[in-house]
PDB file of C-alpha atoms in Angstrom:
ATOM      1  CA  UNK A   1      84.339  57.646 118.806  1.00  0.00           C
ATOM      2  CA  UNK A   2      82.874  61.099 118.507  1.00  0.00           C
ATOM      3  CA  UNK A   3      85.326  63.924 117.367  1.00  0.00           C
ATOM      4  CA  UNK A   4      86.291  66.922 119.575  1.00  0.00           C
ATOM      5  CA  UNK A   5      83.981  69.343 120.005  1.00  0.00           C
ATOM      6  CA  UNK A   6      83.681  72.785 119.172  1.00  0.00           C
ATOM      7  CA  UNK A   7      84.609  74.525 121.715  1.00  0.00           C
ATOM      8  CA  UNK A   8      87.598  72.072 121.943  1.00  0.00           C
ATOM      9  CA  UNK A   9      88.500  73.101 118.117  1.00  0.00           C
ATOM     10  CA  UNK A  10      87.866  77.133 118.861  1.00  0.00           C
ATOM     11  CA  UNK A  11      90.467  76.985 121.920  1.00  0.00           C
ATOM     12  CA  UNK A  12      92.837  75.074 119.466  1.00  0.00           C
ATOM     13  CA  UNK A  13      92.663  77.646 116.589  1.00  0.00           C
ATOM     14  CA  UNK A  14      93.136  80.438 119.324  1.00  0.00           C
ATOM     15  CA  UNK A  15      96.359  78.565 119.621  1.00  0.00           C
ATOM     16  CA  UNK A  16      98.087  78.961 116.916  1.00  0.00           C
ATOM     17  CA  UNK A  17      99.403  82.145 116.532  1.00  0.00           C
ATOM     18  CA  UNK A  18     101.027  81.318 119.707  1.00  0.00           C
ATOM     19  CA  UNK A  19     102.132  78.201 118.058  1.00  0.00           C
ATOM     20  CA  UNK A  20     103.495  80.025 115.086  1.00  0.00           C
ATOM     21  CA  UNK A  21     104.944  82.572 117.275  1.00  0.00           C
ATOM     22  CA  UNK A  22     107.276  80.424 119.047  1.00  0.00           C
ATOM     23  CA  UNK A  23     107.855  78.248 116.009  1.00  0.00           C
ATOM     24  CA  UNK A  24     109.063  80.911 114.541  1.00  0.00           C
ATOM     25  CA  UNK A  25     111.472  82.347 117.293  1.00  0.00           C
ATOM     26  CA  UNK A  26     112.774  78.997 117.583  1.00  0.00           C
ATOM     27  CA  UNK A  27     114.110  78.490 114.005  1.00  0.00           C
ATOM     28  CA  UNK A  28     115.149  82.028 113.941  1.00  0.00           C
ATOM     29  CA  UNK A  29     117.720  81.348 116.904  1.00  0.00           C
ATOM     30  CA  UNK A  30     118.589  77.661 115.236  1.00  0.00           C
ATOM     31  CA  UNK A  31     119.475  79.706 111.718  1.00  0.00           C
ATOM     32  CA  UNK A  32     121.119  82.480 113.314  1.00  0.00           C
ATOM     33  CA  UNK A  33     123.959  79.588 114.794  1.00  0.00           C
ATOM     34  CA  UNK A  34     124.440  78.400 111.667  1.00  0.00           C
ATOM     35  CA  UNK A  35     127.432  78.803 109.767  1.00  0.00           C
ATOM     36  CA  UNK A  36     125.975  77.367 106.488  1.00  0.00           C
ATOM     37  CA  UNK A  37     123.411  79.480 107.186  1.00  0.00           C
ATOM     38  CA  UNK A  38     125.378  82.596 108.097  1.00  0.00           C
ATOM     39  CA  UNK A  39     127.325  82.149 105.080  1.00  0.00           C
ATOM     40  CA  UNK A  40     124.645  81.804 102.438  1.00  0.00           C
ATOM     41  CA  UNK A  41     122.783  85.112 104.765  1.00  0.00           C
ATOM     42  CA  UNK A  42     126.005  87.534 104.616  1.00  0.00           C
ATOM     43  CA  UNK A  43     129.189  85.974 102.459  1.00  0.00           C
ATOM     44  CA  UNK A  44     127.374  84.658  99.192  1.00  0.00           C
ATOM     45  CA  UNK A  45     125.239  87.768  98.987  1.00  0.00           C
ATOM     46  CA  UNK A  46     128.255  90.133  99.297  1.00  0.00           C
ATOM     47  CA  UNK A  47     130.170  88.692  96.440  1.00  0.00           C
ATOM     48  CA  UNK A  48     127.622  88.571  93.717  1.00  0.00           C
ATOM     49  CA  UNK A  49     126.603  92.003  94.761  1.00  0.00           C
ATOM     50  CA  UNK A  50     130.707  93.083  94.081  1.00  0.00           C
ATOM     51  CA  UNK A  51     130.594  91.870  91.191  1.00  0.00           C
ATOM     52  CA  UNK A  52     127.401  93.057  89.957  1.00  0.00           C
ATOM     53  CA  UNK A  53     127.892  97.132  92.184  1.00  0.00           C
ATOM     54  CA  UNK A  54     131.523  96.696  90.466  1.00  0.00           C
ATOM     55  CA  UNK A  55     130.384  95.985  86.981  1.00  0.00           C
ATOM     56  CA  UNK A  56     127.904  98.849  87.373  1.00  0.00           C
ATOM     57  CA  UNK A  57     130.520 101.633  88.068  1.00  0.00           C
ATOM     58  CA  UNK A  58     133.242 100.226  85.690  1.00  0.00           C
ATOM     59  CA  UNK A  59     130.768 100.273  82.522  1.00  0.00           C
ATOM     60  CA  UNK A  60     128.532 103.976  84.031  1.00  0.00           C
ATOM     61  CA  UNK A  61     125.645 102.236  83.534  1.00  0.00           C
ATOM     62  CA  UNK A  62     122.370 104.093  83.998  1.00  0.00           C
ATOM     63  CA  UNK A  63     121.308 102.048  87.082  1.00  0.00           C
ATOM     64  CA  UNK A  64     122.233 102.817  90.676  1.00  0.00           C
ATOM     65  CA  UNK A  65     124.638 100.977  92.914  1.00  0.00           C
ATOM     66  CA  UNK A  66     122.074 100.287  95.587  1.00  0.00           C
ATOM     67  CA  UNK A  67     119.420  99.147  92.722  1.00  0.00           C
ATOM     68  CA  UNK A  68     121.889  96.085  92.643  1.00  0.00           C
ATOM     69  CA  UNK A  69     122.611  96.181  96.610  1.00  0.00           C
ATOM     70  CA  UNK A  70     118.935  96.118  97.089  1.00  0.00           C
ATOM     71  CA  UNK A  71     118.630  93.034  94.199  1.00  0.00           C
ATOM     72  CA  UNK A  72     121.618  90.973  95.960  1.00  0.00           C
ATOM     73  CA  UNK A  73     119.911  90.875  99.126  1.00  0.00           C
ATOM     74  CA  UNK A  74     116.589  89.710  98.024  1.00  0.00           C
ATOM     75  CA  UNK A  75     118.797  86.632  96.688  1.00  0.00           C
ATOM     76  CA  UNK A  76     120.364  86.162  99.780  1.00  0.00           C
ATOM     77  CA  UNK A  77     116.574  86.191 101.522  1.00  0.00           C
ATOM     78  CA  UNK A  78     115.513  83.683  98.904  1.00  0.00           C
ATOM     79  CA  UNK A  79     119.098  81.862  99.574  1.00  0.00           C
ATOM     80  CA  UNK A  80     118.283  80.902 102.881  1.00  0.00           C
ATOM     81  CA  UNK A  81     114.319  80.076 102.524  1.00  0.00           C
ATOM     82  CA  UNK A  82     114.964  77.288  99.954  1.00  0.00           C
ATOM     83  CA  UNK A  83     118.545  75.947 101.850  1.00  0.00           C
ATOM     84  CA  UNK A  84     117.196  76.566 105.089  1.00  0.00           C
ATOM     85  CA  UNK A  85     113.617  75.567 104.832  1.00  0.00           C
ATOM     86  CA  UNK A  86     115.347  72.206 103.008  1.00  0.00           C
ATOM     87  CA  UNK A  87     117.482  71.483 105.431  1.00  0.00           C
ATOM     88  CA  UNK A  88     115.614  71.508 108.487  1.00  0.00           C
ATOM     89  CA  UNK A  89     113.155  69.067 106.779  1.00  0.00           C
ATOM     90  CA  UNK A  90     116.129  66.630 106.050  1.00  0.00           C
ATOM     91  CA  UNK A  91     117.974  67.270 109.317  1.00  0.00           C
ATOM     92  CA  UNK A  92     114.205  66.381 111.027  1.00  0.00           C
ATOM     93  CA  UNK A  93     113.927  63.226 108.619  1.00  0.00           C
ATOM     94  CA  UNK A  94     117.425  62.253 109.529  1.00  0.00           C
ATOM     95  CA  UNK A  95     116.865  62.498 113.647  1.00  0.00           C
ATOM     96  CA  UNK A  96     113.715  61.067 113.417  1.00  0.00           C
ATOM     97  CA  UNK A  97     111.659  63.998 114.116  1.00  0.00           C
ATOM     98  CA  UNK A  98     109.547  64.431 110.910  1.00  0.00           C
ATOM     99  CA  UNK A  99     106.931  61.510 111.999  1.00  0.00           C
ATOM    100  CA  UNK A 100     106.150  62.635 115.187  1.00  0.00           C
ATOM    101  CA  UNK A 101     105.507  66.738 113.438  1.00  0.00           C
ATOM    102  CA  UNK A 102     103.566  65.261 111.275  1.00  0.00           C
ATOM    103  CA  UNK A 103     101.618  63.250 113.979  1.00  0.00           C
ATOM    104  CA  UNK A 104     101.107  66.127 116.194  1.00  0.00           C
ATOM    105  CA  UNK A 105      97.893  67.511 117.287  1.00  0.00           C
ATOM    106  CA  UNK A 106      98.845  71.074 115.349  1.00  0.00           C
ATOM    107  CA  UNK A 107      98.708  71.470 112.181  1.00  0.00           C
ATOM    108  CA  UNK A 108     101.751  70.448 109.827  1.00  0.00           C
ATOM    109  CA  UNK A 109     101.607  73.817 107.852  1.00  0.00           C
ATOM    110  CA  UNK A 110     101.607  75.569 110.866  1.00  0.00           C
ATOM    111  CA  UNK A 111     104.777  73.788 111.527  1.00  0.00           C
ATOM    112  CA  UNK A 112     106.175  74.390 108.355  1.00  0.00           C
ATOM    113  CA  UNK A 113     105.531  77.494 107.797  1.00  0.00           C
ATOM    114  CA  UNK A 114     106.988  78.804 111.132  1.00  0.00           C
ATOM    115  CA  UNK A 115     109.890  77.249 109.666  1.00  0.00           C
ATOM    116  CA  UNK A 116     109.724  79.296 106.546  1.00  0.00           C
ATOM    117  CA  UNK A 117     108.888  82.348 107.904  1.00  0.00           C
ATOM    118  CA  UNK A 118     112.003  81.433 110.810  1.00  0.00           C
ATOM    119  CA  UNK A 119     114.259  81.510 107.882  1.00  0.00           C
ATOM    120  CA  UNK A 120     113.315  84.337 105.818  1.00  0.00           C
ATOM    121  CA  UNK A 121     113.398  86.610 108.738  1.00  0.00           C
ATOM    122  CA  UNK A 122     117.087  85.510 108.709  1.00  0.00           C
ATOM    123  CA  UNK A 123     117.912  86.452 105.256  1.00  0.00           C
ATOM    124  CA  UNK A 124     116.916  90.130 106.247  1.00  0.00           C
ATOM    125  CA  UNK A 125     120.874  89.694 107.267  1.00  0.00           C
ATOM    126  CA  UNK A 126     121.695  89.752 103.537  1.00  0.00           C
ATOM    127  CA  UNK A 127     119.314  93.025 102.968  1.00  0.00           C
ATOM    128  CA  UNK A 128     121.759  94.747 105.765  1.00  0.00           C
ATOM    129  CA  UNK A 129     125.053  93.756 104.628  1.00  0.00           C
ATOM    130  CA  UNK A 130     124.621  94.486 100.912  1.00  0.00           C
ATOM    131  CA  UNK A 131     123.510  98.405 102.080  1.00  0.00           C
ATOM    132  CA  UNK A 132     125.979  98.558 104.439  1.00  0.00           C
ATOM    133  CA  UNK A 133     128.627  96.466 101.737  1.00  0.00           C
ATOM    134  CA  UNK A 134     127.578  99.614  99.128  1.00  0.00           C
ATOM    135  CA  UNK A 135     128.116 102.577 101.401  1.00  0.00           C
ATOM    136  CA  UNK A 136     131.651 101.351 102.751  1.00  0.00           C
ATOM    137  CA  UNK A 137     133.569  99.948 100.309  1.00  0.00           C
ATOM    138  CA  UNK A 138     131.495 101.428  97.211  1.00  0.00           C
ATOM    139  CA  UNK A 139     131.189 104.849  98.532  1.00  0.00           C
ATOM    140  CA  UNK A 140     127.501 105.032  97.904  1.00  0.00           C
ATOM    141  CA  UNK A 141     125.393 107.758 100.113  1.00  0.00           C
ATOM    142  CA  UNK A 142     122.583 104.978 101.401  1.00  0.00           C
ATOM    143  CA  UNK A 143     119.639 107.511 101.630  1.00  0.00           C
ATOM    144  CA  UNK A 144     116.103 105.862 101.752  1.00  0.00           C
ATOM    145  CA  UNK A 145     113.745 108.106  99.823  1.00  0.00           C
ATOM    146  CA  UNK A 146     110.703 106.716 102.272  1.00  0.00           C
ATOM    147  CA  UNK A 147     112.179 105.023 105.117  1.00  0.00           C
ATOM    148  CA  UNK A 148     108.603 104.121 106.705  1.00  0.00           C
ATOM    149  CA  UNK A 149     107.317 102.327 103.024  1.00  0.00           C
ATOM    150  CA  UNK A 150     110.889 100.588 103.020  1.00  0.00           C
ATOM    151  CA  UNK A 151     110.108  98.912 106.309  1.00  0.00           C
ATOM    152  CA  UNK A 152     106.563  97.926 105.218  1.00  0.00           C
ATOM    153  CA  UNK A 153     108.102  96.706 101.825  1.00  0.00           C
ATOM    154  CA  UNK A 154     110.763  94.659 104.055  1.00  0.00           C
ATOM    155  CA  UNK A 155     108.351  93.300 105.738  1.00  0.00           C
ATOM    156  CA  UNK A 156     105.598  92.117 103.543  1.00  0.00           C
ATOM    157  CA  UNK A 157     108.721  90.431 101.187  1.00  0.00           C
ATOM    158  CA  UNK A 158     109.871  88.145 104.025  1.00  0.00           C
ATOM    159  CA  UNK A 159     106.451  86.949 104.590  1.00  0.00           C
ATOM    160  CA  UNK A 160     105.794  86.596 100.927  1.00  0.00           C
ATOM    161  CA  UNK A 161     109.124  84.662 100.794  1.00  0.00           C
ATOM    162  CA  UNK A 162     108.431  82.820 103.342  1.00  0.00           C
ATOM    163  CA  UNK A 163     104.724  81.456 102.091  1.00  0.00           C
ATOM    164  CA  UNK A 164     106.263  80.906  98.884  1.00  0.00           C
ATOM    165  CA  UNK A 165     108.965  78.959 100.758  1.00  0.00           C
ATOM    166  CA  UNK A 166     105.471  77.075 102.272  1.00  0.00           C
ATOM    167  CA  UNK A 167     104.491  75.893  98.819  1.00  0.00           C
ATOM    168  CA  UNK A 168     107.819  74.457  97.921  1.00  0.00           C
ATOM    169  CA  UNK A 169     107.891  73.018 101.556  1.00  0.00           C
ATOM    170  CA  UNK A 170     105.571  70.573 101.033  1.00  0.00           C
ATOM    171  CA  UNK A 171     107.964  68.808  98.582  1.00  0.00           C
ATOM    172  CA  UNK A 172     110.491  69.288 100.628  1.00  0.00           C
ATOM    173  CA  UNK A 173     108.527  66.785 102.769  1.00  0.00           C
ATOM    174  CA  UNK A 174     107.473  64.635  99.991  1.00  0.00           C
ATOM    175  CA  UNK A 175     110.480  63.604  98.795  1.00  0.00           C
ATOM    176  CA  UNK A 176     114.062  62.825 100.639  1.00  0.00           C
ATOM    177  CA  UNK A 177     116.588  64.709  98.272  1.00  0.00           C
ATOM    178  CA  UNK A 178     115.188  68.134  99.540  1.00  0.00           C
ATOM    179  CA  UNK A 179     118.433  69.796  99.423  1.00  0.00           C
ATOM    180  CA  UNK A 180     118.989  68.758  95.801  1.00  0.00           C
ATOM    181  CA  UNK A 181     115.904  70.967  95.027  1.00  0.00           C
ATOM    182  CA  UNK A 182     116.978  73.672  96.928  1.00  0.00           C
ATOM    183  CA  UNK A 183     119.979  73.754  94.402  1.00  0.00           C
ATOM    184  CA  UNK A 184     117.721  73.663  91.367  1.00  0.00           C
ATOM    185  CA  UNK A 185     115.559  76.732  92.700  1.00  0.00           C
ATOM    186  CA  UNK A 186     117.927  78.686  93.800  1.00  0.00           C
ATOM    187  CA  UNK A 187     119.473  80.113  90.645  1.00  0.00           C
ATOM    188  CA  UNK A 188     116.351  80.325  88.262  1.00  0.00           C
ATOM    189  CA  UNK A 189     114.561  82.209  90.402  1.00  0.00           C
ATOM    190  CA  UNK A 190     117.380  84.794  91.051  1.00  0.00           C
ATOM    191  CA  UNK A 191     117.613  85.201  87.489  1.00  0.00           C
ATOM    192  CA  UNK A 192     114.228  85.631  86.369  1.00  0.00           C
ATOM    193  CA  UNK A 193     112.621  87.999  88.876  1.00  0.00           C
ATOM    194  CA  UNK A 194     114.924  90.244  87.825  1.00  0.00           C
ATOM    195  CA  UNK A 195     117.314  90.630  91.105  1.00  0.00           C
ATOM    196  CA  UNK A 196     120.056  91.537  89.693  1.00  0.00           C
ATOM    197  CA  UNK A 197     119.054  91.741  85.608  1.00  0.00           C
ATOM    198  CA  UNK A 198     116.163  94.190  85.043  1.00  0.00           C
ATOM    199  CA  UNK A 199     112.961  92.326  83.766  1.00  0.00           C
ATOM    200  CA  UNK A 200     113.127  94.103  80.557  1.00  0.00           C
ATOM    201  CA  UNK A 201     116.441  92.424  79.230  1.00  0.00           C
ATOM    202  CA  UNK A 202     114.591  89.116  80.375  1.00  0.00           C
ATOM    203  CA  UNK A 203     112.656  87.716  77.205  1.00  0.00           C
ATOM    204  CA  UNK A 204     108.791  88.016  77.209  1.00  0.00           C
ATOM    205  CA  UNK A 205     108.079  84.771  77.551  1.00  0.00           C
ATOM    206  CA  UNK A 206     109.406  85.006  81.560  1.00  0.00           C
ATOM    207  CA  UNK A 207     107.673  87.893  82.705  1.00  0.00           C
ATOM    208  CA  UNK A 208     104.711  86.266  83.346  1.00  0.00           C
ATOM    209  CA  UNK A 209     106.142  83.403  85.731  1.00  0.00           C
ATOM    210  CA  UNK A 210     107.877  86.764  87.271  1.00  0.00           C
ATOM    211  CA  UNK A 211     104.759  88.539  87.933  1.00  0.00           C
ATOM    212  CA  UNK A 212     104.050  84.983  89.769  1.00  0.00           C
ATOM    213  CA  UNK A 213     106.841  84.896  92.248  1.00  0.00           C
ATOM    214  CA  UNK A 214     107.270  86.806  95.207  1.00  0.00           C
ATOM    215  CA  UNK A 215     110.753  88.200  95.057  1.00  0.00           C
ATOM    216  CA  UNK A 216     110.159  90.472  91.824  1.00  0.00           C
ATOM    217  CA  UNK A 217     107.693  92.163  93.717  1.00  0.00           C
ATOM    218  CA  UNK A 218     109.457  92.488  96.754  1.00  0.00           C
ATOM    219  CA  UNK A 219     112.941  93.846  95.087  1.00  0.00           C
ATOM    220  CA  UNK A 220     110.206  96.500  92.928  1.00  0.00           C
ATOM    221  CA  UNK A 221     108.698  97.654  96.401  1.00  0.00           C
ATOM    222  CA  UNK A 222     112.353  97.895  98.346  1.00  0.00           C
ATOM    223  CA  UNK A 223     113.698  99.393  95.105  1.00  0.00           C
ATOM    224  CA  UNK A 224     110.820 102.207  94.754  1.00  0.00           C
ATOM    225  CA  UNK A 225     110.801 102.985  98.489  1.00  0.00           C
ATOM    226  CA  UNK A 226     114.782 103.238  98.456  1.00  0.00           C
ATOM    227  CA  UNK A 227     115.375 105.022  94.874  1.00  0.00           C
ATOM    228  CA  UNK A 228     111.920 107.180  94.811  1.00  0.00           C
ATOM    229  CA  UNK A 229     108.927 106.207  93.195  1.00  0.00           C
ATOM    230  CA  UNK A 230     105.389 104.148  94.239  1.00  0.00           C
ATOM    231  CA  UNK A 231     106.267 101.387  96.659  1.00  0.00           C
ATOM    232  CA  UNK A 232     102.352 100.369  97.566  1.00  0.00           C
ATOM    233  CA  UNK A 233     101.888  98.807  94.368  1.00  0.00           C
ATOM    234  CA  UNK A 234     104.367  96.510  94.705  1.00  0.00           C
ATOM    235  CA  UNK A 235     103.311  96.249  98.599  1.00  0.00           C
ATOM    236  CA  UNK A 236     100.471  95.386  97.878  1.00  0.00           C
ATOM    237  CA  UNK A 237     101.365  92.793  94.817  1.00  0.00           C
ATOM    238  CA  UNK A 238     103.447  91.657  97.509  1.00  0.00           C
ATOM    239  CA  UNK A 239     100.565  91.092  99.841  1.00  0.00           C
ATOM    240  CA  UNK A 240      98.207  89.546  97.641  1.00  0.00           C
ATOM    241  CA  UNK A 241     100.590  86.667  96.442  1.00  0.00           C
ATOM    242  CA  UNK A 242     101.209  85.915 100.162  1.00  0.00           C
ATOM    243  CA  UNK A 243      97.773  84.740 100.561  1.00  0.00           C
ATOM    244  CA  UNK A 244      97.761  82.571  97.340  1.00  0.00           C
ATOM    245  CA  UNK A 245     100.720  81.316  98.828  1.00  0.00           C
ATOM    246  CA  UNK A 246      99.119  80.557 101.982  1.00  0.00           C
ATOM    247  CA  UNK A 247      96.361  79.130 100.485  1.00  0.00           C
ATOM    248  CA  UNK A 248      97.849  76.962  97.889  1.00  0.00           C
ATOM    249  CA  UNK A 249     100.603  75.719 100.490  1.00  0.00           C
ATOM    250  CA  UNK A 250      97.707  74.896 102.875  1.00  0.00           C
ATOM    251  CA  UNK A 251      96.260  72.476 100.580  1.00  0.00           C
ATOM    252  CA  UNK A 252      99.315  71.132  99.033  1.00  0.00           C
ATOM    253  CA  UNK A 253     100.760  70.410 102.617  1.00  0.00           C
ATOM    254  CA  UNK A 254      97.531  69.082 103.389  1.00  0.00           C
ATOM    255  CA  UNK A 255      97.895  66.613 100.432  1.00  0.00           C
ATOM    256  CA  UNK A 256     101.258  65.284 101.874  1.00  0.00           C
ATOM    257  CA  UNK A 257     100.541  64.661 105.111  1.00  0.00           C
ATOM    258  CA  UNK A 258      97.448  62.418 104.204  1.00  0.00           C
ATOM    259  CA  UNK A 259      99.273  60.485 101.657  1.00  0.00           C
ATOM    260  CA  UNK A 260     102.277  59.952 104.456  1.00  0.00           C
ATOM    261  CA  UNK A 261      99.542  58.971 106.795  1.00  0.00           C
ATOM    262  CA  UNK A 262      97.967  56.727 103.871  1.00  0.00           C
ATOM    263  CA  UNK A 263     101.301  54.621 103.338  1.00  0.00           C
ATOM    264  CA  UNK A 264     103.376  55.322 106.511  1.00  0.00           C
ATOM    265  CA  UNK A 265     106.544  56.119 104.666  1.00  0.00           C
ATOM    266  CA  UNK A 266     107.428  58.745 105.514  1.00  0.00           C
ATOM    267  CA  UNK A 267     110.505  58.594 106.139  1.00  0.00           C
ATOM    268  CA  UNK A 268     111.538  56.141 102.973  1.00  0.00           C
ATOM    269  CA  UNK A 269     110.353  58.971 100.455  1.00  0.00           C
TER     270      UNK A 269
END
């Protein structure tokens, strides 16, 4: 049997960002009627950013109200990639549905990372209500110091969210307790890319895996574009762990999906 050929592969790959495109719609609409979903988005990010915009005016400290706004919805966009990207995988192993993804002509990645992107794009939800959470019942005057670099900043951290959310997909796949490592991620990372503690409290020994994950350069580039300061370094910090993201979730999804087609268990991992 002789493969396809390449004009056959070219109209494929001309494909996919159409693909992607509608992948992604799709989950966004599936997350966004979600009540797990909608409460990890808007309710969980609203009450650790009381506590931590409360905290802030009862002890004067020297940081902002909206630095801590700005840090509680990052976790809520990190929230819902690891529970949402999680969950879809073990709600599509439960129905049946992972085999036949896997099968398909496209791409798995492509697959999987419309559903990463799908959620992050949700969490943006969080971003919102912690702003709008600060200027109502905190009294804080939300004025963006670059409004344009803030969009661009908002931007380029749900994508680098979401390819991060791409590398831990692929174990997500691998492995049938998903949702159990959603709960293990989910709290480190908050902590250590300094959402809500700043990195310099953090003991030296972290900053490096920091400088590694996406959300500490997302929250610097929101944070700079909000308070004042350079946003583009962060952007672009922002931009350039996307595509090692990308490119290391490629290869690692890659690796799955030959092993499951290796053993044909799939489904029993």
């Amino acid at each position: 049997m002789t493969g396809p050929s390449p004009q056959e592969l070219l109209a494929a790959v001309r494909g996919w960002p159409r693909v992607l495109a509608i992948g992604w719609l799709y989950q966004l609409k599936m997350q966004a009627q979600s009540g797990f979903m909608i409460m990890t988005a808007l309710i969980q990010p609203l009450i650790f950013a009381t506590i931590a915009m409360a905290d802030q005016q009862a002890g004067n400290r020297g940081l902002p109200v909206l630095y801590y706004a700005l840090g509680a919805g990052i976790m809520g966009i990190w929230s819902t990639v690891v529970f949402g990207c999680g969950g879809m995988i073990s709600w599509q192993r439960h129905q049946g549905m992972l085999e036949p993804l896997v099968m398909a002509p496209v791409p798995f990645a492509l697959v999987l990372m419309a559903i990463t992107l799908g959620t992050a794009t949700v969490g943006l939800y969080s971003l919102v209500a912690t702003m709008l959470w600060a200027a109502l019942v905190f009294r804080v005057h939300v004025q963006l110091a670059d409004p344009l670099l803030f969009g661009v900043a908002g931007a380029a951290t749900v994508v680098s969210l979401g390819l991060l959310g791409l590398v831990l997909g692929s174990s997500f796949v691998l492995y049938r307790n998903s949702n159990a490592i959603s709960n293990m991620l989910e709290y480190p990372v908050w902590l250590i890319t300094g959402l809500l503690v700043p990195l310099s409290l953090l003991p030296g020994w972290t900053h490096p895996l920091a400088y590694a994950l996406a959300p500490t350069w997302g929250v610097e580039a929101l944070r700079a574009a909000a308070l004042g300061g350079q946003p583009l370094p962060a952007i672009g910090w922002c931009l350039g762990t996307s595509l090692a993201y990308l490119l290391l979730g490629v290869w690692l999804v890659g690796v799955v999906e030959r092993r499951a087609r290796r053993t044909a268990t799939l489904s029993f991992q």
